Short mmCIF file of C-alpha atoms and ligand atoms in Angstrom, two decimals:
data_model
loop_
_atom_site.label_atom_id
_atom_site.label_comp_id
_atom_site.label_asym_id
_atom_site.label_seq_id
_atom_site.Cartn_x
_atom_site.Cartn_y
_atom_site.Cartn_z
CA MET A 1 115.50 141.83 89.42
CA ILE A 2 119.06 142.16 90.63
CA GLU A 3 121.89 141.40 88.19
CA GLU A 4 125.15 139.52 88.76
CA PRO A 5 127.43 142.61 88.92
CA GLU A 6 125.08 144.21 91.47
CA ILE A 7 125.29 141.12 93.64
CA ASP A 8 129.08 141.43 93.57
CA ILE A 9 128.84 145.05 94.70
CA LEU A 10 126.45 144.21 97.51
CA LEU A 11 128.51 141.27 98.76
CA ASN A 12 131.60 143.39 98.68
CA ASP A 13 129.91 146.09 100.78
CA LEU A 14 128.77 143.47 103.27
CA LEU A 15 132.29 142.14 103.61
CA GLU A 16 134.14 145.44 103.75
CA GLU A 17 131.76 147.33 105.99
CA HIS A 18 130.23 144.63 108.15
CA GLY A 19 132.62 141.69 108.00
CA TYR A 20 130.06 139.17 106.64
CA ASP A 21 131.52 137.08 103.84
CA PHE A 22 128.86 135.71 101.50
CA THR A 23 131.10 135.83 98.43
CA HIS A 24 131.39 132.04 98.32
CA TYR A 25 127.72 131.26 98.75
CA ALA A 26 126.02 129.52 95.82
CA ARG A 27 124.97 132.36 93.57
CA ALA A 28 121.69 131.10 92.14
CA SER A 29 120.14 130.70 95.57
CA LEU A 30 121.63 133.94 96.89
CA LYS A 31 120.18 135.83 93.95
CA ARG A 32 116.72 134.48 94.72
CA ARG A 33 117.09 135.43 98.38
CA ILE A 34 118.11 138.99 97.52
CA ASN A 35 115.28 139.40 95.00
CA ARG A 36 112.84 138.03 97.57
CA LEU A 37 114.05 140.47 100.19
CA MET A 38 113.84 143.39 97.77
CA ALA A 39 110.21 142.48 97.12
CA LEU A 40 109.39 141.89 100.81
CA ASP A 41 110.94 145.16 101.98
CA LYS A 42 109.74 147.04 98.89
CA PHE A 43 113.02 148.44 97.62
CA PRO A 44 112.29 150.25 94.36
CA SER A 45 115.82 149.80 93.07
CA PHE A 46 119.17 148.20 93.72
CA ALA A 47 120.63 151.59 94.63
CA GLU A 48 118.18 151.93 97.50
CA LEU A 49 118.90 148.47 98.81
CA ARG A 50 122.61 149.16 98.63
CA TYR A 51 122.24 152.46 100.47
CA ARG A 52 120.24 150.82 103.25
CA VAL A 53 122.73 147.99 103.64
CA LYS A 54 125.62 150.46 103.77
CA SER A 55 124.10 152.98 106.10
CA ASP A 56 121.64 151.23 108.41
CA ALA A 57 123.41 149.00 110.90
CA THR A 58 120.13 147.64 112.28
CA TYR A 59 119.02 146.55 108.82
CA ILE A 60 122.11 144.37 108.39
CA LYS A 61 120.79 141.95 110.96
CA ARG A 62 117.61 141.45 109.01
CA PHE A 63 119.46 141.28 105.73
CA VAL A 64 121.78 138.52 106.91
CA GLU A 65 118.93 136.58 108.50
CA GLU A 66 116.83 136.72 105.37
CA LEU A 67 119.74 135.82 103.12
CA THR A 68 120.18 132.52 104.92
CA VAL A 69 117.55 129.80 104.91
CA ASN A 70 116.48 128.39 108.29
CA VAL A 71 114.02 125.70 107.19
CA THR A 72 114.35 122.60 109.35
CA GLU A 73 112.29 119.86 111.00
CA MET A 74 112.52 117.12 113.61
CA PHE A 75 113.67 113.70 112.45
CA ARG A 76 114.01 115.13 108.95
CA ASP A 77 114.63 112.11 106.67
CA PRO A 78 113.55 109.44 109.17
CA LEU A 79 115.72 106.73 107.62
CA PHE A 80 118.77 108.87 108.24
CA TYR A 81 117.91 108.91 111.94
CA LYS A 82 117.20 105.19 111.87
CA THR A 83 120.73 104.62 110.60
CA LEU A 84 122.12 106.86 113.36
CA ARG A 85 120.09 104.94 115.92
CA GLU A 86 120.90 101.44 114.73
CA ASP A 87 124.32 101.64 113.09
CA VAL A 88 126.17 104.72 114.31
CA LEU A 89 125.35 105.33 117.96
CA PRO A 90 125.97 101.72 119.05
CA THR A 91 129.59 102.01 117.81
CA LEU A 92 130.09 104.97 120.13
CA ALA A 93 128.67 103.23 123.16
CA ALA A 94 132.04 102.12 124.52
CA LYS A 95 133.40 105.65 124.67
CA PRO A 96 133.64 107.44 128.00
CA PHE A 97 132.28 110.65 126.42
CA ILE A 98 130.47 111.31 123.19
CA ARG A 99 130.93 114.70 121.59
CA ILE A 100 128.57 115.72 118.81
CA TRP A 101 128.64 118.94 116.76
CA HIS A 102 125.58 120.23 114.92
CA ALA A 103 127.01 122.83 112.53
CA GLY A 104 124.28 125.08 111.09
CA CYS A 105 121.69 123.78 113.56
CA SER A 106 119.13 126.53 112.84
CA THR A 107 116.31 126.56 115.42
CA GLY A 108 117.44 123.28 116.99
CA GLU A 109 114.97 120.67 115.73
CA GLU A 110 117.88 118.50 114.64
CA VAL A 111 119.59 118.82 118.04
CA PHE A 112 116.46 117.83 119.95
CA SER A 113 115.98 114.85 117.64
CA MET A 114 119.53 113.75 118.43
CA ALA A 115 119.03 114.23 122.17
CA ILE A 116 115.99 111.96 121.98
CA LEU A 117 117.97 109.31 120.07
CA LEU A 118 120.71 109.46 122.69
CA GLN A 119 118.21 109.04 125.51
CA GLU A 120 116.64 106.05 123.83
CA THR A 121 120.03 104.41 123.26
CA ASN A 122 121.06 105.11 126.87
CA LEU A 123 123.98 107.32 125.84
CA PHE A 124 122.59 110.69 126.79
CA HIS A 125 124.23 110.90 130.22
CA LYS A 126 127.73 110.84 128.71
CA SER A 127 127.03 112.92 125.62
CA ILE A 128 127.43 116.56 124.89
CA LEU A 129 125.83 118.29 121.91
CA TYR A 130 127.48 121.42 120.55
CA ALA A 131 124.95 123.33 118.48
CA THR A 132 126.25 126.21 116.38
CA ASP A 133 124.92 128.57 113.78
CA LEU A 134 125.84 131.85 112.18
CA ASN A 135 122.61 133.44 113.33
CA PRO A 136 122.26 134.20 117.09
CA ASP A 137 118.45 134.50 116.84
CA VAL A 138 117.90 130.90 115.78
CA LEU A 139 120.17 129.74 118.61
CA GLU A 140 118.11 131.74 121.09
CA LYS A 141 114.99 129.94 119.87
CA ALA A 142 116.71 126.57 120.02
CA ARG A 143 117.87 127.14 123.58
CA LYS A 144 114.29 127.70 124.74
CA GLY A 145 113.16 124.33 123.39
CA ILE A 146 109.80 125.80 122.44
CA PHE A 147 108.35 124.91 119.05
CA SER A 148 105.08 125.37 117.24
CA LEU A 149 102.49 122.66 117.94
CA ALA A 150 101.30 122.43 114.33
CA PRO A 151 104.06 120.22 112.86
CA MET A 152 104.18 117.81 115.85
CA LYS A 153 101.97 115.27 114.13
CA GLN A 154 104.40 115.13 111.23
CA TYR A 155 107.37 114.97 113.62
CA SER A 156 105.72 112.16 115.53
CA GLU A 157 105.35 110.19 112.29
CA ASN A 158 108.98 110.92 111.40
CA TYR A 159 110.01 109.79 114.87
CA MET A 160 108.19 106.49 114.54
CA LEU A 161 109.66 105.89 111.07
CA SER A 162 113.10 106.48 112.59
CA GLY A 163 112.47 103.52 114.89
CA GLY A 164 111.12 105.45 117.88
CA LYS A 165 109.08 103.27 120.22
CA ASN A 166 107.76 105.80 122.71
CA ASP A 167 104.87 108.15 122.55
CA PHE A 168 106.50 111.21 120.95
CA SER A 169 104.32 113.56 122.96
CA SER A 170 105.91 112.23 126.15
CA TYR A 171 108.93 114.41 125.30
CA TYR A 172 107.08 117.70 125.53
CA THR A 173 104.22 119.55 127.17
CA ALA A 174 101.79 121.49 125.02
CA GLN A 175 100.79 125.02 125.89
CA TYR A 176 98.85 127.54 123.77
CA GLY A 177 99.71 126.29 120.29
CA HIS A 178 103.29 125.63 121.32
CA VAL A 179 105.15 122.76 122.85
CA LYS A 180 108.02 122.89 125.29
CA PHE A 181 110.48 120.02 125.19
CA LYS A 182 111.67 118.50 128.46
CA GLU A 183 114.24 120.63 130.22
CA GLU A 184 116.57 117.66 130.77
CA LEU A 185 117.14 117.43 126.99
CA VAL A 186 118.58 120.96 126.92
CA LYS A 187 120.98 120.21 129.79
CA LYS A 188 123.47 118.49 127.49
CA MET A 189 123.32 121.11 124.75
CA VAL A 190 125.83 123.92 124.34
CA PHE A 191 124.74 126.69 121.99
CA SER A 192 127.18 129.09 120.40
CA THR A 193 127.52 131.23 117.30
CA HIS A 194 130.09 129.87 114.88
CA ASN A 195 130.63 131.02 111.32
CA LEU A 196 131.75 128.19 109.05
CA VAL A 197 133.24 130.71 106.62
CA SER A 198 135.66 132.31 109.05
CA ASP A 199 135.78 130.47 112.39
CA ARG A 200 138.06 127.61 113.24
CA SER A 201 137.76 124.17 114.74
CA PHE A 202 137.06 124.29 118.49
CA ASN A 203 137.15 120.68 119.61
CA GLU A 204 137.42 117.07 118.49
CA PHE A 205 134.17 115.24 117.85
CA ASP A 206 132.86 111.72 117.44
CA LEU A 207 130.08 112.83 115.13
CA ILE A 208 129.55 116.02 113.17
CA LEU A 209 126.22 116.77 111.54
CA CYS A 210 126.14 119.52 108.96
CA ARG A 211 122.92 119.04 107.05
CA ASN A 212 121.51 121.31 104.37
CA VAL A 213 124.11 123.99 104.97
CA LEU A 214 126.72 123.08 102.34
CA ILE A 215 124.12 123.35 99.56
CA TYR A 216 124.24 127.11 100.13
CA PHE A 217 128.01 127.26 99.54
CA ASP A 218 130.03 127.08 96.33
CA LYS A 219 132.48 124.21 95.82
CA ALA A 220 135.49 126.15 97.11
CA LEU A 221 133.78 127.04 100.38
CA GLN A 222 132.42 123.50 100.70
CA GLU A 223 135.97 122.21 100.47
CA ARG A 224 137.15 124.65 103.15
CA VAL A 225 134.35 123.65 105.51
CA LEU A 226 134.84 119.93 104.88
CA ASN A 227 138.50 120.32 105.77
CA LEU A 228 137.48 122.11 108.95
CA PHE A 229 135.32 119.10 109.79
CA ASP A 230 138.15 116.72 108.95
CA ASP A 231 140.37 118.61 111.41
CA SER A 232 137.62 118.33 114.03
CA LEU A 233 137.01 114.59 113.72
CA GLY A 234 138.91 111.89 115.57
CA SER A 235 139.80 108.67 113.79
CA LEU A 236 136.76 106.48 113.09
CA ALA A 237 134.49 109.44 113.83
CA TYR A 238 131.47 110.19 111.67
CA LEU A 239 130.40 113.00 109.36
CA ALA A 240 126.73 113.32 108.41
CA LEU A 241 125.47 115.56 105.61
CA GLY A 242 122.07 116.43 104.15
CA ALA A 243 120.16 114.06 101.87
CA LYS A 244 121.56 115.53 98.65
CA GLU A 245 125.01 116.61 99.79
CA THR A 246 128.06 114.48 99.01
CA LEU A 247 131.79 114.12 99.42
CA LYS A 248 132.19 113.13 95.78
CA PHE A 249 133.75 116.46 94.79
CA SER A 250 135.96 116.67 97.86
CA SER A 251 139.55 115.70 98.67
CA LEU A 252 138.16 114.01 101.80
CA GLN A 253 136.48 111.31 99.80
CA SER A 254 139.43 108.90 99.74
CA ARG A 255 139.72 108.93 103.53
CA PHE A 256 136.05 108.66 104.37
CA LYS A 257 133.83 105.64 103.83
CA GLN A 258 130.11 106.00 103.33
CA ILE A 259 128.52 103.59 105.78
CA SER A 260 125.11 103.09 104.21
CA ARG A 261 122.77 104.54 101.66
CA GLU A 262 122.33 107.50 104.00
CA LYS A 263 124.73 110.43 103.81
CA ILE A 264 126.94 109.31 106.70
CA TRP A 265 130.69 108.81 106.32
CA ARG A 266 133.25 107.35 108.69
CA LYS A 267 136.79 108.68 108.84
CA ILE A 268 139.03 105.73 108.06
CA GLY A 269 142.33 107.30 107.06
CA MET B 1 105.55 118.21 62.15
CA ALA B 2 107.79 120.45 60.10
CA LYS B 3 111.42 120.18 61.02
CA ASN B 4 112.10 122.84 63.60
CA ARG B 5 115.48 124.41 64.09
CA VAL B 6 114.47 125.19 67.64
CA ILE B 7 115.82 122.00 69.10
CA ASP B 8 119.07 122.38 67.11
CA SER B 9 120.26 125.24 69.27
CA CYS B 10 118.87 123.71 72.45
CA GLN B 11 121.35 122.97 75.21
CA MET B 12 118.80 122.24 77.85
CA LEU B 13 115.27 120.91 77.76
CA MET B 14 113.24 121.26 80.94
CA ILE B 15 109.96 119.47 81.58
CA GLY B 16 107.79 120.52 84.50
CA GLY B 17 104.73 118.62 85.62
CA SER B 18 102.38 117.93 88.46
CA THR B 19 99.38 115.62 88.84
CA GLY B 20 99.03 113.51 85.70
CA SER B 21 102.51 114.23 84.38
CA ILE B 22 104.23 110.98 85.32
CA GLU B 23 102.01 109.09 82.88
CA VAL B 24 103.15 111.48 80.15
CA LEU B 25 106.80 110.90 81.00
CA LEU B 26 106.31 107.14 80.98
CA GLN B 27 105.09 107.47 77.39
CA LEU B 28 107.58 110.13 76.31
CA LEU B 29 110.86 108.79 77.69
CA PRO B 30 110.90 105.50 75.74
CA ALA B 31 110.28 107.43 72.53
CA LEU B 32 113.33 109.70 72.84
CA LYS B 33 116.10 109.17 70.31
CA THR B 34 119.61 108.57 71.62
CA PRO B 35 122.05 110.12 72.07
CA LEU B 36 120.16 113.08 73.41
CA PRO B 37 121.98 116.20 72.13
CA PHE B 38 121.11 118.29 75.20
CA ALA B 39 120.55 117.87 78.95
CA LEU B 40 116.99 116.99 79.95
CA VAL B 41 115.81 118.15 83.37
CA LEU B 42 112.58 116.91 84.97
CA VAL B 43 110.88 118.90 87.71
CA ILE B 44 107.94 116.89 88.96
CA HIS B 45 105.81 117.67 92.00
CA ARG B 46 105.64 114.74 94.38
CA LYS B 47 105.21 113.97 98.02
CA ASN B 48 108.24 114.95 100.01
CA THR B 49 109.33 111.38 100.58
CA ALA B 50 112.99 111.04 99.75
CA ASP B 51 112.47 107.54 98.42
CA SER B 52 113.87 106.46 95.10
CA THR B 53 110.67 105.03 93.60
CA LEU B 54 110.20 107.70 90.95
CA VAL B 55 113.78 107.73 89.72
CA ASN B 56 113.73 103.92 89.46
CA LEU B 57 110.41 103.94 87.64
CA LEU B 58 111.58 106.50 85.09
CA ALA B 59 114.98 104.86 84.62
CA LEU B 60 113.20 101.66 83.55
CA LYS B 61 111.69 103.53 80.63
CA THR B 62 114.84 104.74 78.91
CA ASP B 63 118.38 103.77 77.95
CA ILE B 64 119.49 107.34 78.44
CA PRO B 65 121.42 107.78 81.70
CA LEU B 66 118.98 109.12 84.29
CA GLN B 67 119.82 110.31 87.78
CA GLU B 68 118.37 112.24 90.67
CA VAL B 69 120.45 115.39 91.15
CA ASP B 70 122.97 115.76 93.97
CA ASP B 71 124.17 119.21 94.97
CA LYS B 72 126.84 120.60 92.57
CA ASP B 73 126.44 117.87 89.93
CA ALA B 74 127.67 118.96 86.51
CA ILE B 75 125.09 119.37 83.73
CA LEU B 76 126.00 117.18 80.78
CA PRO B 77 124.27 116.65 77.44
CA GLY B 78 122.82 113.22 76.82
CA THR B 79 121.70 112.88 80.42
CA ILE B 80 118.32 113.06 82.13
CA TYR B 81 118.23 114.72 85.56
CA LEU B 82 115.38 114.47 88.04
CA ALA B 83 114.88 117.21 90.64
CA PRO B 84 115.04 115.62 94.12
CA ALA B 85 112.00 115.75 96.41
CA ASP B 86 111.84 118.55 98.95
CA TYR B 87 114.50 120.82 97.42
CA HIS B 88 114.36 123.59 94.85
CA LEU B 89 116.64 122.85 91.91
CA LEU B 90 118.77 125.78 90.70
CA ILE B 91 121.27 126.24 87.89
CA GLU B 92 124.60 128.02 88.41
CA GLN B 93 126.43 130.09 85.78
CA ASP B 94 129.13 127.42 85.48
CA LYS B 95 126.44 124.93 84.39
CA THR B 96 126.27 122.94 87.56
CA PHE B 97 123.21 122.29 89.68
CA SER B 98 122.70 123.62 93.16
CA LEU B 99 119.94 122.95 95.65
CA ASP B 100 118.03 125.11 98.08
CA ASP B 101 115.54 124.10 100.76
CA SER B 102 113.93 127.52 101.16
CA GLU B 103 110.17 128.15 101.44
CA LYS B 104 107.79 126.32 99.12
CA ILE B 105 106.68 128.27 96.04
CA ASN B 106 103.16 127.59 94.72
CA TYR B 107 102.85 125.07 97.57
CA SER B 108 105.65 123.15 95.93
CA ARG B 109 109.26 122.20 96.52
CA PRO B 110 110.64 121.59 93.96
CA SER B 111 108.86 124.45 92.26
CA ILE B 112 108.83 124.49 88.46
CA ASP B 113 108.93 128.31 88.43
CA VAL B 114 112.11 128.37 90.50
CA THR B 115 113.98 125.96 88.23
CA PHE B 116 112.72 127.46 84.95
CA GLU B 117 113.64 131.00 86.08
CA SER B 118 117.06 129.95 87.24
CA ALA B 119 117.76 128.04 84.02
CA ALA B 120 116.54 130.96 81.87
CA ASP B 121 119.20 133.11 83.56
CA VAL B 122 121.96 130.75 82.50
CA TYR B 123 120.77 129.21 79.23
CA GLY B 124 118.78 132.09 77.70
CA PRO B 125 117.91 131.29 74.06
CA SER B 126 119.25 127.73 74.25
CA LEU B 127 116.59 126.65 76.75
CA VAL B 128 113.32 124.92 75.91
CA GLY B 129 110.66 124.56 78.63
CA ILE B 130 107.71 122.17 78.46
CA LEU B 131 104.85 122.29 80.97
CA LEU B 132 102.64 119.25 81.48
CA SER B 133 99.45 118.31 83.30
CA GLY B 134 98.73 119.57 86.81
CA ALA B 135 96.32 121.17 89.28
CA ASN B 136 98.63 124.04 90.24
CA THR B 137 99.62 127.45 88.87
CA ASP B 138 103.32 126.54 89.02
CA GLY B 139 105.22 126.92 85.74
CA THR B 140 103.57 129.99 84.26
CA ALA B 141 106.03 132.48 85.73
CA GLY B 142 108.86 130.15 84.74
CA LEU B 143 107.69 129.98 81.12
CA ASN B 144 107.51 133.79 81.07
CA ALA B 145 111.10 133.93 82.26
CA ILE B 146 112.20 131.46 79.57
CA LYS B 147 110.46 133.51 76.88
CA ASN B 148 111.93 136.79 78.16
CA ALA B 149 115.39 135.28 77.97
CA GLY B 150 114.81 134.24 74.34
CA GLY B 151 114.02 130.59 74.93
CA VAL B 152 111.20 128.41 73.62
CA THR B 153 107.99 127.59 75.49
CA VAL B 154 105.80 124.55 75.06
CA VAL B 155 102.73 123.28 76.93
CA GLN B 156 100.79 120.07 76.80
CA LYS B 157 97.48 120.47 74.97
CA PRO B 158 95.11 120.96 77.90
CA GLU B 159 92.43 118.65 76.48
CA THR B 160 94.98 115.81 76.45
CA ALA B 161 96.13 116.47 80.02
CA GLN B 162 94.80 114.40 82.91
CA VAL B 163 94.48 117.71 84.80
CA PRO B 164 94.24 120.56 82.26
CA PHE B 165 94.47 123.41 84.82
CA MET B 166 98.23 123.93 84.82
CA PRO B 167 98.81 124.01 81.04
CA GLN B 168 95.64 126.11 80.63
CA GLN B 169 96.95 128.66 83.15
CA ALA B 170 100.20 128.85 81.22
CA ILE B 171 98.43 129.43 77.91
CA GLU B 172 96.51 132.30 79.48
CA GLY B 173 99.46 133.76 81.39
CA ALA B 174 102.56 133.30 79.25
CA PRO B 175 103.58 133.52 75.58
CA ILE B 176 103.56 129.91 74.38
CA ASP B 177 105.28 128.85 71.17
CA TRP B 178 103.86 125.36 70.84
CA VAL B 179 100.79 123.61 72.27
CA LEU B 180 101.32 119.89 71.71
CA ASP B 181 99.88 116.51 72.58
CA VAL B 182 102.27 113.78 73.71
CA LYS B 183 102.79 112.28 70.27
CA GLU B 184 103.60 115.72 68.89
CA MET B 185 106.00 116.32 71.77
CA GLU B 186 107.89 113.18 70.82
CA GLY B 187 108.32 114.53 67.29
CA PHE B 188 109.26 117.96 68.58
CA ILE B 189 111.94 116.67 70.93
CA ASN B 190 113.33 114.19 68.44
CA ASP B 191 113.38 116.99 65.89
CA GLU B 192 111.43 115.00 63.32
C1 SAM C 301 118.49 125.03 106.07
S1 SAM C 301 119.17 125.27 107.69
C2 SAM C 301 119.59 123.60 108.12
C3 SAM C 301 119.08 123.21 109.49
C4 SAM C 301 119.31 121.75 109.88
N1 SAM C 301 120.72 121.41 109.88
C5 SAM C 301 118.53 120.81 108.99
O1 SAM C 301 119.10 120.17 108.12
O2 SAM C 301 117.31 120.73 109.15
C6 SAM C 301 120.73 126.05 107.32
C7 SAM C 301 121.38 126.77 108.50
O3 SAM C 301 122.75 127.09 108.17
C8 SAM C 301 123.07 128.31 108.78
N2 SAM C 301 124.24 128.89 108.13
C9 SAM C 301 124.32 129.49 106.92
N3 SAM C 301 125.56 129.96 106.69
C10 SAM C 301 126.31 129.62 107.78
C11 SAM C 301 127.66 129.82 108.13
N4 SAM C 301 128.50 130.48 107.32
N5 SAM C 301 128.08 129.36 109.33
C12 SAM C 301 127.23 128.70 110.16
N6 SAM C 301 125.94 128.48 109.89
C13 SAM C 301 125.47 128.93 108.70
C14 SAM C 301 121.82 129.14 108.62
O4 SAM C 301 121.79 130.21 109.54
C15 SAM C 301 120.72 128.10 108.84
O5 SAM C 301 120.28 128.09 110.17
#
């Protein structure tokens, strides 16, 4: 089991030698990830892990990927998507363009869910979905629009609970245990790496989704990232967070109004 | 039961449970004396629906403030915290909660092991862990971690559990200080 001071050493190495800054990630989770990786890759001691991280440039990629958590699903929290569908998207309908940013999109399930919502609300043609993540591999997967067949039953149920009226399987074709989502959905997506720790705002958006990413950050980094979002939102634009993430510890709170029981806020000030 | 000084030094009490544990909580919560001198954290396996049924049900049974945890909430004595569905619940060194949606452990998220281990890191000897009824092996590793950090371990008497498997596993796989039925747990927690 790795100890706190060893984590500091490792994070410092990562920052100094490879430019990855994990120093403001939530420690308890990070510690579990590092211990898990030490077990998976059978490092007998901290010294050996440290040596590998310092000296093996190809291992860094794996290390960073395994440190972060990529778990995601389609129409995750169906009632959240129902609120987007019924209360949020209609207020954007009058706009000539709709710009949406998925920050920390992982393998893209969230982005495809949004594309489907936009199609069903007849807004897709004038929308553009920016999908960013720290990890280029997950973006590569997302861009292909190919997902495992196994969870589709669950996703289909989620979709229906979110107010979907179509046959969910009409959005994809199944092939050998996988499904490929319709090419037209990908046409409005722009994938790019973006590191929320160090990169800046790159556009102004009508809706930013950053779900289940802030839980991995400490309060100071959360505040930095929330300010980045604030800078990237036009007036009356929306910010959507994960089911257990909040603005209650943030300086943004006074200028954002939560619009329902779901974790969606509108910029009012 | 003899007065135990265990609970005196307790800053956090954690209760983990799976199938058959909600019934125990419904009996236990109304019997707790107020104000509660420590924070009480509940990690209960449930379907990954994010609905608020369980928190509402439990809140009906006690006057002690009870809430489902949001990321970064502070941990305060005299409060009952419920681990949210579909996240692991972790404890930070500054005594705040944090959440993590990484892989399930023991087919469970929240996993009792994850929360117990994380709390043992922070609370050491001032942590008490209680494991209730269930059909899972979750909790045993967590109780070991609590014991290793100098804390106190308790399990529900298997013959009183709706599903004895989980407490039985813990008795076989971890050093347990107290094996109690629900009535005895009430006395233990209230320090009577
Ligand atoms: C648990 S996934 C969330 C996926 C999706 N938003 C959802 O809620 O289902 C978290 C994602 O955040 C990404 N991430 C972690 N740190 C990041 C950072 N500093 N900048 C951008 N993305 C980051 C991870 O690579 C991972 O894909």
